[in-house]
Structures are given as structure tokens and as C-alpha cells.
Amino acid sequence: MPFPNVRLSNRPLHFIYLCDCSGSMAAQGKMQALNQAIRQSLPGMAEVADQNPEARVLVRAVRFADGAAWHLAEPTPVQQLKWRDLEAGGITAMGEALELVAAALQSPPMEERALPPVLVLISDGQPTDDFDAGLSRLMREPWAQKAVRLAIAMGHDADLEVLQQFIGPEPAGGGKSPRRPLQASNATTLAQYIQWASTAVVGAASMPASRVSGSGESGSNIPLPDLPPTLLDPTDDVGPLVW
Amino acid sequence: MKPSWQSALHCSVIGAAHQRQGKPCQDASMSCSLGSAQQELQLLAVADGHGGSRYWLSDIGSREACRAARAAVEAALRQHPLKDQEQWLRQLQTELPEAIQQRWLDAVQRDWQQQPDAQGAPFSSAVYGCTLGLVLITPQWWGCTGIGDWDLVSLEPGGEACLRSQETLEGGAAEATTSLCQADALSAWSERAQLQRFSAADAPAALVLSTDGIRKSCATDADFLQLSRELIALTSTTELERGLREITAQGSGDDVSVAIGIYQGATSARGRSALRRWLPPAVVLGLSAAGALGWWLWPRPPELSPLERQVAELCQAPAQIDLSLSQRQGQFAQLLRQPTAAQALINEPERDPLGALIAATANGTSALEACTPLKQALNAHWQAARKTPLQPPRSPQTPAQP
């Protein structure tokens, strides 16, 4: 070791799920589908992490219903993660969840050299608390501004407007885009989105190329990978519409 | 007139991640001596290609950036005496940036015409996008300018490392930087431009210019400053290359570059002794061998043991003491759990001088020949470790490690 007094370090990549656990998630197997989708995505996520040793992928999860709480509080290396099932019941304290994440994105505890975090908000409904206050609190944190923010709408009752606010400005033009809420209308599509976020997005965020300030390239802090081809066109959605 | 600065080393190493992906190194670096005996100037430069798919020729862009910097500085040197410091500050703020950018644009446009993959597509300088940092060092002043997320650290006569220039962008865009391919970003250059006069008494001992991959490989800024201090102890390009490979492999995986200028202080006993105080003897000898005759005329210091060198280094930079010891909290605790591990560290102080120092003070610092701040800090860290509940060792066979 040529630099004995220097802590060289790969860069932590914080991946945080914000999961809606309101009572409506119990209907039509949505909660079960979400648990299953996250659990199934972990091996692929671990593989991507292993392929990018310069990033240390650390997973956390927040659940929100009547209130918000850390479901997985410790930033856990994805290779060691064993997903514990979320349970549904209550209302939709989404704003409180954003405040919880905002506190975690302060520096410290966030590391100076962290990679831009990835925040994935998954919801099937509308916030029942002060979403604007929560979002405002979140976006005051520089790490939240730098974060890759994705949103998945489960079913057609999700509030796409608040999910878009969470992501940021809507891109021009129509069609599906990772810069818009991803609409999962069944368990298969949900699993594909979760898989994409936990592999392709994690891969992109693990080794980000420099981007030129003010060049207007991409609406995201990290150039996001394309959605899987089967998800590009709503008519390509796999499986029956169940939610 | 003998030069007061020795243009030491520069090196660029491909990032571990780029190597794995089969991509070229998109960094470039340079250190050279320009001008005449009356107009002696050392130039350091580092450039970092942006690397994304949109910037697919940025490896060429960074090489051309270093070449453009050298040509522009040479041209300015022919026109302006170095003693005209106001003129050179203007050069750093506006004239060199314009000249470098124009030369770079001409060069990459010529390259574009030779690109087999261009296939008649319209030229865009963006595909060559890169950052560029340059440092000009003269016997009376040093100055810097550039664009992008490069860093410049000076090592002060007392051994303290100071971050002298870094990019500060407003807004929260991650991994964003300004770029040589932005024709409208000349103001970004002037924000980074500075000219610092010095005398023989207060000349910095060294200047370390690096691309962002170095800083991003360090856990904290304090580690980055410490790394800058340790980098100048590497006396050959081979050693530097090995060190940079280690940095990118254990750190960010990004391409990494440094260019280092070391003050030779041929006219300054104070400057020389300041450098000697905190450079290991091997480095001092290496610098002497590099050609400074005056260096050999100094009285040779007694050879210090690794542990004595460690003590001397820390006492010369008291601000580093607590920082260095804080990083070894685990080692204090481990030595309390396994007192027998101390002897292994003490027996091989060259492997881990700081560990040996800690181990040697497990029973107190009264026998240690060291400055009071170091003794006090060691005592405080031992006391703190003793107050912390002992955790069972992970393995009874594991030797004490930092």
C-alpha cells in the first residue's frame, strides 16, 4: 500500500426505495407484487454491483402509510440484502417519507464522495399529508438535487402529477420516458420496471461520465439508460390489466 | 541563473473501469520547462476527457488541450517578460484562455477531418470535450488557469497542504463540469485564474495539479490533501504510475492524472530546509540526484528511523495529527483487545510507521521523543479507546491492522 495514511475508497451509491404501504396496496395483490418484484430484482442488482466495484451499492427502504418509517434503515450492501416483506395498511403519508429521506441525504451522514443517489418512489394513490412541504424539504438537500429520481405508478389511481413533481420537470414530447412516472398496470410490468431501475439505472449511476454544465444534455443528472424495449410502447405491456 | 523550481513529474493512468470496458484513457498530462535562462518557466497541465458516448473523441481532445496549452504559453512567453506580473495575470485571466481555446478548436477540427468515422458529418467540438488545468511556475511567482473540475494543491513550507483551486458550480447537477468545448465559457477560466507571488522564504514546497479522478478516489478532502503530500514523495514516473494505478483501482475507477512541480529553492536555505523537514530522506536524495548541485552543499541530516520520520512529519504539521490518528481508531481498539499485536507493528515500522507509533505508545508517551501536541493527541486517543467498550475480535488470529 503506497499511501498508508490515506483512505482511498470506492464511492458509495445509495439506492433508496420509497414504498407506498397504504391500505389500497393490499388490494389486487399489489403489495405482494411489489415485495416479489423487489426481491426478484436483488440478484441482478448484486450482479451489476459486482461488475462495478468502483461503486458500493447500498440499499435502503422507507415505507409510508399512516406515517413514514425506515423499513430498511441501514445502508445495506446489495449483496447482503435479504428483503423483508412490506405490509399494507393505512393512508399515504408520502410527504413525511420525503422528509425522512431528506434527513438521510444531509451531509453528514452522506459521504463527501458519494455517487448521485438513486431514489425510487412507488405509489398507487395520492398523498394524504403535506406532499409539497415534504418535497420542498427534500429538494433543499443538494444530494436530493443531484439524485436520480424515478417514480413508478402502480395502477391508474396513482397521482401522476405528484410523482412528476418528485421526478422533476417533464421532458418535452410525448411517450414513455424515465423522466416521467412509469405506469405499471400489472405485476409483470412492475417487475420489469423495478428490474430496470435496479440494474440498468444502477449501472449508469455507478460509473457516471462527466456531463458538461449548462449544455442542456439530458434532463437528468445521470444520463438514464433506455427503458427496456417491451416498455417503450404502452401497447407492449405484458400481461392483463389487473390494477 | 539556476531555476528555483524543478518540474518534477506528470503521469496519466487509465481508470480501472475504463480498462475493463475497453475504453482508452481520456486523460492527458504534461510537465515541461519553457523559455530561456532569463525567461525560465515550468508548465504543468492536466486534461480530462468527459468520456460519455457523446464525447467519443475526448481522449484526443485532452491530448490536444495539453498541446494547445503549451503552444499558447510558449507564444506568450516570447512576447511578455515574466517580471511583468500584471501582464501575466491578464494572460491567465483572458488571453491564454482565448488562445488555448482557439488552438484547441483548430486542432480538433483538423482531427475531425481525418476521422474515418466522421463520414462527412458536421464538425462538433463537443465530441472532443474535456477539461484543462494548467499551472505556470516561475522563480518569482506561480499562476494557474483552466476550465473544469481539476484541483490544485500547494504544499506550504511548513508541510501543510492547501487546496488552492477547485471548480465550484452553482446548482446541484451531479458530475457536471465546465468544458473546453464550451465556446461561451471563457468566464469560467477567469474564475480559476490566479497569480501568486512568493519569495524564497515563503515559496510553496510543491504544487500538485490533478484531474478529478484523484480527489474522487479519496474518502474525504482531508485524505485528498494527505494524498497530495504523499504523491510528491514518489520520485520517478514508474513509482508515480504505480501509485496512480493503486489510486484508481481502490478508488473511483476513473482515469487519473497528476502533474507535480517541486520547489528546488537553489537560492533559499529556508525554503530548502522547509522541504527537507517533511520529505523523507529518500526523496531529498532523489531530488539531489536530479541535478541540483546546491542541494549537495547542505549539511546532510542524520538518518531517521521510520518511526522518527513519522513523528517528525506529524510534528511539522500539527493540523494533521488528530486527522491521522482519528483514522486509526480501529487500530487503537484492536491493540487494546490484542496487546500482543503491538510487537509485530513495532518490529516492522517501515511497513506501517503510524501503526508502529501507536503501538509504541500503548503504555504511555513519556518515553516518546515528540512534540507536545502529538503526545497529547496520542494520549487522548488511547484514553478514548479505553472508554469504548471492547468488542470481541473478529478472528483471534487477525493481526492488528489500520
XYZ file of C-alpha atoms in Angstrom:
645
model
C 0.000 0.000 0.000
C 1.874 3.105 -1.177
C -0.310 5.616 0.706
C -0.601 4.280 4.253
C -2.177 7.410 5.712
C -4.773 7.935 3.014
C -8.188 6.352 2.915
C -8.758 5.503 -0.722
C -12.294 4.432 -1.245
C -14.745 3.370 -3.867
C -17.785 5.603 -3.990
C -20.995 4.742 -2.185
C -24.107 4.626 -4.325
C -27.202 4.973 -2.158
C -30.290 3.367 -3.642
C -33.440 4.205 -1.690
C -36.897 2.757 -2.241
C -39.833 4.850 -1.043
C -42.716 2.403 -0.908
C -46.391 3.223 -0.573
C -47.848 0.839 2.014
C -51.301 2.373 2.239
C -54.348 0.159 2.612
C -55.098 0.241 -1.107
C -51.842 -1.586 -1.758
C -53.419 -4.636 -0.148
C -55.962 -4.831 -2.939
C -55.436 -6.959 -6.020
C -52.130 -8.297 -4.744
C -50.243 -5.046 -5.271
C -48.257 -5.294 -2.053
C -47.379 -8.870 -2.777
C -46.322 -7.940 -6.311
C -44.107 -5.142 -5.043
C -42.411 -7.360 -2.480
C -41.908 -10.016 -5.099
C -40.567 -7.561 -7.685
C -38.021 -6.077 -5.295
C -36.938 -9.473 -4.029
C -36.525 -10.834 -7.539
C -34.502 -7.812 -8.627
C -31.838 -8.225 -5.968
C -29.648 -10.858 -7.679
C -29.466 -8.744 -10.841
C -28.691 -5.654 -8.798
C -25.948 -7.514 -6.946
C -24.503 -8.670 -10.251
C -24.378 -5.119 -11.587
C -22.757 -4.012 -8.336
C -20.134 -6.732 -8.667
C -19.411 -5.597 -12.212
C -18.796 -2.046 -10.998
C -16.503 -2.404 -8.000
C -15.783 1.334 -8.041
C -19.301 1.851 -6.703
C -20.516 0.441 -3.393
C -24.239 -0.102 -3.868
C -26.079 0.421 -0.593
C -29.815 -0.137 -0.387
C -32.344 1.366 1.997
C -36.130 1.481 2.020
C -38.772 3.749 3.500
C -42.361 2.642 3.983
C -45.147 5.156 4.213
C -48.778 4.678 5.248
C -50.217 6.455 8.333
C -46.726 7.734 8.861
C -43.314 7.142 7.352
C -40.605 4.941 8.770
C -37.443 3.241 7.638
C -38.239 -0.283 6.578
C -34.546 -0.874 5.903
C -32.720 1.783 7.850
C -29.118 0.697 7.474
C -27.480 1.329 4.118
C -27.037 -2.336 3.248
C -24.682 -3.685 0.597
C -26.958 -5.204 -2.003
C -25.055 -8.472 -1.874
C -26.048 -8.875 1.774
C -29.631 -7.723 1.449
C -32.478 -10.019 2.394
C -35.767 -8.333 1.587
C -38.312 -8.352 4.395
C -41.880 -8.085 3.169
C -43.693 -4.781 3.426
C -47.247 -4.834 4.737
C -50.120 -2.643 3.658
C -52.460 -0.673 5.901
C -53.220 2.977 6.496
C -53.201 6.160 4.458
C -50.481 7.729 2.288
C -48.000 9.888 4.209
C -45.814 10.468 1.177
C -44.688 13.923 2.283
C -43.408 12.514 5.552
C -41.479 9.869 3.612
C -39.765 12.572 1.586
C -38.788 14.374 4.785
C -37.342 11.166 6.172
C -35.228 10.696 3.074
C -34.206 14.354 3.154
C -32.706 13.847 6.614
C -30.753 10.855 5.363
C -29.361 12.848 2.448
C -27.801 15.502 4.628
C -24.016 15.710 4.727
C -23.147 14.048 7.032
C -24.317 11.278 7.126
C -23.908 11.374 3.340
C -20.323 10.891 2.344
C -18.449 13.683 0.548
C -17.566 11.389 -2.327
C -20.854 9.572 -2.769
C -22.209 8.994 -6.240
C -25.534 10.658 -7.009
C -28.132 8.616 -5.097
C -30.983 6.807 -6.798
C -34.435 7.399 -5.293
C -37.323 5.226 -6.466
C -40.799 6.304 -5.354
C -43.520 3.684 -5.796
C -47.150 4.571 -5.140
C -50.676 3.581 -6.088
C -52.515 6.597 -4.727
C -52.498 10.190 -3.673
C -50.626 11.715 -0.771
C -52.766 12.323 2.272
C -50.325 14.624 4.040
C -48.429 17.752 3.004
C -46.600 16.465 -0.058
C -45.401 19.905 -1.096
C -43.750 20.516 2.257
C -42.064 17.119 2.080
C -40.838 17.685 -1.450
C -39.652 21.151 -0.609
C -37.716 19.792 2.360
C -36.216 17.054 0.200
C -35.156 19.350 -2.584
C -33.345 21.650 -0.211
C -30.742 18.917 0.127
C -28.006 19.131 -2.506
C -27.817 15.344 -2.621
C -31.515 15.190 -3.463
C -30.984 17.689 -6.270
C -28.182 15.519 -7.592
C -30.152 12.306 -7.189
C -31.612 10.216 -9.952
C -35.307 10.347 -9.054
C -37.635 7.761 -10.542
C -41.298 7.113 -9.871
C -43.453 4.099 -10.528
C -47.234 4.450 -10.530
C -48.977 1.212 -9.615
C -52.344 1.114 -11.306
C -54.316 4.038 -12.596
C -55.256 5.671 -9.317
C -51.764 6.913 -8.652
C -51.336 10.671 -8.639
C -49.130 11.154 -11.675
C -48.821 14.855 -11.042
C -47.149 14.492 -7.660
C -44.954 11.706 -8.994
C -43.866 14.017 -11.807
C -43.110 16.734 -9.274
C -40.924 14.271 -7.420
C -39.021 13.407 -10.614
C -38.645 16.984 -11.804
C -39.621 18.857 -14.946
C -41.449 16.770 -17.506
C -39.482 16.237 -20.712
C -40.788 17.683 -23.958
C -42.643 15.445 -26.382
C -44.870 12.502 -25.693
C -44.377 8.835 -24.996
C -42.785 6.969 -22.172
C -39.634 8.282 -20.624
C -37.734 7.574 -17.436
C -38.267 11.271 -16.750
C -41.990 10.593 -16.460
C -43.753 8.331 -13.955
C -43.579 4.756 -15.156
C -47.046 3.259 -15.162
C -47.211 -0.340 -14.086
C -50.607 -1.817 -14.609
C -49.774 -5.361 -13.594
C -47.245 -7.413 -11.689
C -45.167 -8.250 -14.741
C -44.688 -4.655 -15.780
C -43.919 -3.628 -12.224
C -41.244 -6.307 -12.029
C -39.719 -5.097 -15.289
C -39.541 -1.511 -14.079
C -38.046 -2.488 -10.751
C -35.559 -4.705 -12.551
C -34.628 -1.862 -14.886
C -34.170 0.617 -12.033
C -32.082 -1.785 -10.018
C -29.824 -2.904 -12.855
C -29.631 -0.522 -15.824
C -30.012 2.619 -13.742
C -27.663 1.369 -11.037
C -25.140 0.508 -13.745
C -25.372 4.003 -15.229
C -25.160 5.665 -11.849
C -22.213 3.516 -10.797
C -19.862 4.902 -13.405
C -21.228 8.257 -14.447
C -19.461 10.086 -17.235
C -18.833 13.778 -16.757
C -21.512 15.979 -18.186
C -20.983 19.483 -19.426
C -22.555 22.061 -17.186
C -25.274 24.099 -18.823
C -25.149 22.131 -22.066
C -28.762 21.093 -21.738
C -27.894 17.464 -22.334
C -30.390 15.059 -20.806
C -32.896 16.182 -18.230
C -31.282 14.012 -15.625
C -28.147 14.336 -13.556
C -27.108 10.930 -14.823
C -27.836 10.022 -18.430
C -30.547 7.438 -17.936
C -30.488 4.224 -19.926
C -33.356 3.489 -22.265
C -36.339 1.672 -20.911
C -36.493 -1.978 -21.957
C -37.969 -2.297 -25.481
C -41.085 -4.049 -24.223
C -41.866 -0.990 -22.135
C -41.410 1.654 -24.779
C -44.919 1.373 -26.096
C -47.879 1.103 -23.780
C -49.390 -1.471 -26.123
C -46.372 -3.670 -25.470
C -47.257 -4.040 -21.814
C -47.092 -7.654 -20.906
C -49.928 -9.355 -19.105
C -53.503 -8.438 -18.379
C -54.509 -5.137 -16.867
C -55.247 -6.038 -13.302
C -54.754 -2.808 -11.303
C 20.520 31.769 -13.196
C 19.606 28.437 -11.699
C 15.953 27.576 -11.728
C 14.262 27.681 -8.349
C 11.705 25.091 -9.409
C 12.162 21.629 -10.618
C 9.470 20.480 -12.986
C 9.126 17.079 -11.493
C 6.707 14.597 -12.860
C 3.491 14.094 -14.681
C 1.573 10.933 -15.339
C -1.828 9.796 -16.596
C -3.211 6.352 -15.932
C -6.286 4.743 -17.419
C -9.074 4.170 -14.940
C -9.801 0.680 -13.758
C -13.361 0.983 -15.059
C -12.321 2.253 -18.490
C -9.791 -0.537 -18.773
C -12.480 -3.080 -18.002
C -14.752 -1.538 -20.618
C -12.019 -1.481 -23.272
C -12.082 2.302 -23.488
C -8.961 4.442 -23.998
C -7.524 6.678 -21.306
C -9.243 10.018 -21.736
C -6.838 11.916 -19.506
C -3.650 13.642 -20.633
C -0.931 15.427 -18.691
C 2.268 17.362 -19.223
C 5.148 18.967 -17.360
C 7.865 20.816 -19.190
C 10.351 23.623 -18.993
C 9.865 26.503 -21.404
C 11.729 29.666 -22.342
C 15.315 30.627 -21.831
C 17.620 31.067 -18.864
C 16.285 34.605 -18.473
C 12.664 33.600 -19.052
C 12.532 30.263 -17.237
C 9.030 28.884 -16.829
C 7.744 25.482 -15.824
C 4.405 24.405 -17.214
C 2.170 21.771 -15.654
C -1.037 20.690 -17.373
C -3.708 18.050 -16.902
C -6.752 17.430 -19.095
C -9.673 15.076 -18.596
C -11.901 13.918 -21.442
C -15.553 13.724 -20.480
C -15.799 10.134 -21.522
C -19.515 9.682 -22.172
C -20.757 8.382 -25.503
C -21.468 11.926 -26.608
C -17.776 12.776 -26.126
C -16.376 9.837 -28.020
C -13.172 11.581 -29.127
C -12.413 13.199 -25.794
C -9.167 11.224 -25.455
C -7.916 13.167 -28.485
C -9.456 16.334 -27.077
C -7.477 16.071 -23.848
C -4.181 15.414 -25.641
C -4.768 18.381 -27.931
C -5.670 20.517 -24.930
C -2.247 19.948 -23.359
C -0.540 20.664 -26.677
C -2.572 23.833 -27.184
C -1.711 24.988 -23.678
C 1.984 24.509 -24.287
C 1.914 26.312 -27.644
C -0.087 29.226 -26.272
C 2.159 29.640 -23.229
C 5.270 29.465 -25.419
C 3.866 32.198 -27.662
C 3.029 34.404 -24.683
C 6.469 33.805 -23.226
C 8.070 35.136 -26.374
C 6.087 38.362 -26.068
C 5.945 39.166 -22.371
C 8.699 39.284 -19.769
C 7.905 37.155 -16.751
C 8.644 40.038 -14.411
C 5.587 41.847 -15.772
C 3.248 40.133 -13.361
C 0.227 42.274 -14.151
C 0.510 41.296 -17.778
C 0.756 37.625 -16.839
C -2.278 37.848 -14.608
C -4.169 39.205 -17.617
C -2.751 36.377 -19.644
C -4.069 33.851 -17.154
C -7.466 35.520 -16.931
C -8.305 36.180 -20.558
C -5.596 35.989 -23.189
C -4.286 32.493 -22.603
C -7.809 31.064 -22.341
C -8.749 32.585 -25.691
C -5.523 31.498 -27.326
C -5.706 27.977 -25.937
C -9.315 27.533 -26.867
C -8.686 28.720 -30.422
C -5.649 26.494 -30.849
C -7.588 23.562 -29.432
C -10.548 24.198 -31.717
C -8.257 24.354 -34.747
C -6.553 21.135 -33.711
C -9.706 19.120 -33.105
C -11.251 20.433 -36.310
C -8.207 19.188 -38.207
C -8.523 15.874 -36.419
C -12.205 15.636 -37.307
C -11.334 15.820 -40.991
C -9.113 12.779 -40.522
C -11.656 10.760 -38.571
C -12.803 7.745 -40.559
C -15.994 7.575 -38.503
C -16.928 11.197 -39.196
C -18.262 10.303 -42.676
C -18.968 13.848 -43.670
C -20.925 14.624 -40.512
C -20.776 18.282 -39.437
C -17.990 19.086 -37.021
C -18.850 19.498 -33.362
C -16.204 20.300 -30.799
C -18.404 18.654 -28.165
C -17.265 15.169 -29.152
C -13.741 16.214 -28.109
C -14.964 17.766 -24.832
C -12.512 17.847 -21.972
C -11.325 19.890 -19.031
C -7.929 21.571 -18.802
C -5.950 22.861 -15.860
C -2.557 24.491 -16.177
C -0.020 25.887 -13.761
C 2.798 28.255 -14.696
C 5.735 28.361 -12.327
C 8.488 30.956 -12.428
C 11.240 31.825 -9.943
C 9.129 34.714 -8.591
C 5.520 33.642 -8.954
C 3.209 30.838 -9.858
C -0.144 31.122 -11.564
C -2.930 28.900 -12.740
C -5.909 28.947 -15.027
C -8.139 26.459 -16.752
C -11.618 25.123 -17.081
C -13.362 22.178 -15.485
C -13.113 20.057 -12.386
C -9.338 19.859 -11.893
C -7.786 20.548 -8.498
C -4.620 22.321 -7.430
C -2.972 21.736 -4.080
C 0.026 23.604 -2.727
C 2.295 22.171 -0.093
C 3.366 25.002 2.123
C 6.813 25.431 3.626
C 5.564 24.080 6.951
C 4.260 20.943 5.306
C 0.604 21.915 5.300
C -1.378 21.026 2.180
C -3.796 23.682 0.905
C -6.405 23.366 -1.789
C -5.609 26.382 -3.971
C -8.111 25.918 -6.775
C -11.199 23.798 -7.357
C -14.283 24.085 -9.514
C -17.346 25.407 -7.757
C -20.516 25.134 -9.782
C -23.812 26.581 -8.701
C -26.801 24.269 -8.732
C -26.979 20.636 -7.915
C -26.018 18.962 -11.134
C -24.060 15.849 -10.316
C -20.820 15.005 -12.084
C -21.173 18.226 -14.057
C -18.237 20.315 -15.156
C -17.411 23.177 -17.457
C -15.611 22.199 -20.629
C -13.123 23.372 -23.206
C -15.784 22.626 -25.822
C -17.958 25.440 -24.454
C -17.049 28.472 -26.528
C -19.086 30.690 -24.219
C -17.369 29.570 -21.024
C -14.364 31.901 -21.048
C -15.588 33.463 -17.816
C -15.106 30.088 -16.166
C -11.398 30.360 -16.920
C -11.031 33.753 -15.315
C -12.720 32.477 -12.155
C -9.942 29.936 -11.807
C -7.122 32.314 -12.755
C -4.737 33.447 -10.063
C -1.156 34.607 -9.775
C 0.709 34.191 -6.522
C 3.981 35.930 -5.868
C 6.444 34.333 -3.484
C 9.840 34.939 -2.041
C 12.465 32.360 -1.300
C 11.241 32.396 2.284
C 7.610 31.603 1.619
C 7.632 29.640 -1.612
C 5.397 26.604 -1.556
C 7.376 23.399 -1.348
C 5.379 21.848 -4.179
C 2.333 22.266 -6.392
C 0.195 19.251 -7.253
C -2.236 19.575 -10.158
C -4.673 16.708 -10.627
C -7.767 15.620 -12.522
C -10.960 14.933 -10.589
C -10.430 11.168 -10.553
C -7.765 11.609 -7.879
C -9.937 13.569 -5.490
C -12.932 11.317 -6.060
C -10.809 8.331 -5.106
C -10.224 9.702 -1.613
C -12.735 9.146 1.153
C -12.633 12.794 2.221
C -10.964 16.056 1.307
C -8.592 15.556 4.220
C -7.490 12.304 2.612
C -7.068 14.092 -0.705
C -4.769 16.668 0.881
C -2.808 13.937 2.606
C -2.548 12.053 -0.685
C -1.141 15.175 -2.337
C 1.559 15.278 0.316
C 2.359 11.638 -0.228
C 2.345 11.870 -4.018
C 5.333 14.174 -4.035
C 7.340 11.501 -2.266
C 7.145 9.411 -5.440
C 10.356 10.225 -7.212
C 10.037 8.555 -10.589
C 7.409 8.234 -13.277
C 7.373 4.494 -12.652
C 6.574 4.985 -8.981
C 4.019 7.638 -9.794
C 2.346 5.395 -12.351
C 2.203 2.561 -9.844
C 0.724 4.908 -7.276
C -1.901 6.208 -9.687
C -2.884 2.659 -10.623
C -3.419 1.939 -6.961
C -5.487 5.089 -6.559
C -7.868 4.348 -9.404
C -8.144 0.646 -8.550
C -9.008 1.285 -4.920
C -10.886 4.469 -5.591
C -13.125 5.982 -8.225
C -12.137 3.787 -11.177
C -11.821 6.987 -13.197
C -8.809 7.930 -15.319
C -6.339 9.778 -13.122
C -3.635 12.354 -13.853
C -1.230 14.459 -11.873
C 1.489 16.953 -12.704
C 3.795 17.957 -9.877
C 6.206 20.855 -9.529
C 8.655 20.763 -6.641
C 10.441 23.813 -5.326
C 14.143 23.389 -5.559
C 14.960 26.628 -3.760
C 18.513 26.930 -5.014
C 18.740 30.380 -3.509
C 16.846 29.759 -0.315
C 18.176 27.877 2.622
C 14.872 28.407 4.399
C 12.835 27.072 1.532
C 15.086 24.083 1.176
C 15.058 23.237 4.811
C 11.284 23.537 4.903
C 11.001 20.981 2.143
C 13.542 18.746 3.766
C 11.760 18.855 7.062
C 8.886 16.865 5.741
C 10.177 14.994 2.742
C 11.625 11.597 3.549
C 15.398 11.435 3.107
C 14.964 9.186 0.102
C 13.087 11.950 -1.654
C 15.656 14.522 -0.695
C 18.344 12.302 -2.158
C 16.246 11.740 -5.244
C 15.840 15.436 -5.790
C 19.535 15.997 -5.300
C 20.377 13.337 -7.812
C 18.089 15.061 -10.252
C 20.627 17.775 -10.676
C 20.637 20.428 -8.008
C 24.275 20.924 -7.198
C 23.473 23.334 -4.410
C 21.463 20.660 -2.734
C 24.610 18.635 -2.096
C 26.243 21.550 -0.360
C 23.808 21.399 2.504
C 24.638 19.575 5.670
C 23.156 16.070 5.472
C 20.639 15.346 8.197
C 21.106 12.337 10.400
C 19.248 9.342 9.004
C 15.941 8.906 10.775
C 14.168 5.666 11.520
C 10.669 5.215 10.011
C 9.158 5.898 13.410
C 11.229 9.050 13.902
C 10.266 10.214 10.428
C 6.620 9.664 11.267
C 6.981 11.685 14.447
C 8.794 14.452 12.592
C 6.169 14.588 9.844
C 3.306 14.848 12.280
C 5.047 17.425 14.444
C 5.746 19.535 11.376
C 2.042 19.512 10.512
C 0.108 19.604 13.785
C -3.168 20.012 11.894
C -2.667 16.511 10.516
C -2.125 14.848 13.884
C -5.683 14.380 15.002
C -6.810 13.630 11.466
C -4.228 10.885 11.081
C -4.926 9.353 14.475
C -8.692 9.529 14.022
C -8.351 7.290 11.002
C -6.737 4.689 13.230
C -9.428 4.458 15.899
C -9.941 0.837 14.969
C -6.267 0.176 15.461
C -6.264 1.674 18.950
C -9.201 -0.564 19.847
C -7.640 -3.600 18.249
C -4.398 -3.106 20.134
C -6.356 -2.948 23.376
C -8.042 -6.228 22.505
C -4.802 -7.835 21.376
C -1.865 -6.218 23.165
C 0.459 -8.849 21.690
C -0.160 -7.463 18.201
C 1.743 -4.318 19.148
C 5.109 -6.003 18.934
C 4.552 -7.035 15.314
C 3.936 -3.411 14.380
C 6.908 -2.162 16.383
C 9.194 -4.752 14.819
C 8.393 -3.601 11.285
C 7.925 0.172 11.491
C 8.712 0.619 7.794
C 5.502 -1.250 6.891
C 3.203 0.985 8.882
C 5.050 3.824 10.633
C 1.922 5.348 12.130
C 0.766 1.954 13.383
C 4.186 1.417 14.937
C 3.970 4.804 16.605
C 0.556 3.997 18.037
C 1.696 0.576 19.192
C 4.791 2.055 20.816
C 2.693 4.384 22.942
C 0.211 1.847 24.274
C 1.742 2.220 27.739
C 2.127 5.989 27.594
C 4.085 8.640 25.759
C 6.565 9.611 28.439
C 9.401 7.817 26.665
C 8.490 9.212 23.261
C 10.639 11.986 21.855
C 7.973 14.037 20.179
C 6.299 17.401 20.230
C 3.692 18.066 22.891
C 0.675 18.187 20.505
C 1.484 14.709 19.215
C 1.932 13.302 22.713
C -1.289 14.883 23.861
C -3.204 13.585 20.860
C -1.849 10.065 21.308
C -2.793 10.089 24.975
C -6.262 11.380 24.147
C -6.860 8.699 21.541
C -5.683 5.937 23.868
C -7.933 7.319 26.579
C -10.907 7.430 24.199
C -10.239 3.880 23.046
C -10.138 2.646 26.643
C -13.505 4.250 27.336
C -15.077 2.474 24.374
C -16.474 -0.945 25.257
C -14.247 -3.656 23.835
C -15.788 -5.628 21.005
C -14.833 -9.257 20.589
C -12.193 -9.706 17.891
C -13.408 -10.906 14.510
C -10.739 -13.536 14.457
C -8.265 -14.385 17.171
C -5.579 -14.799 14.519
C -6.080 -11.438 12.844
C -3.066 -9.170 13.327
C -3.626 -5.531 14.175
C -4.317 -3.509 11.070
C -5.148 0.125 10.492
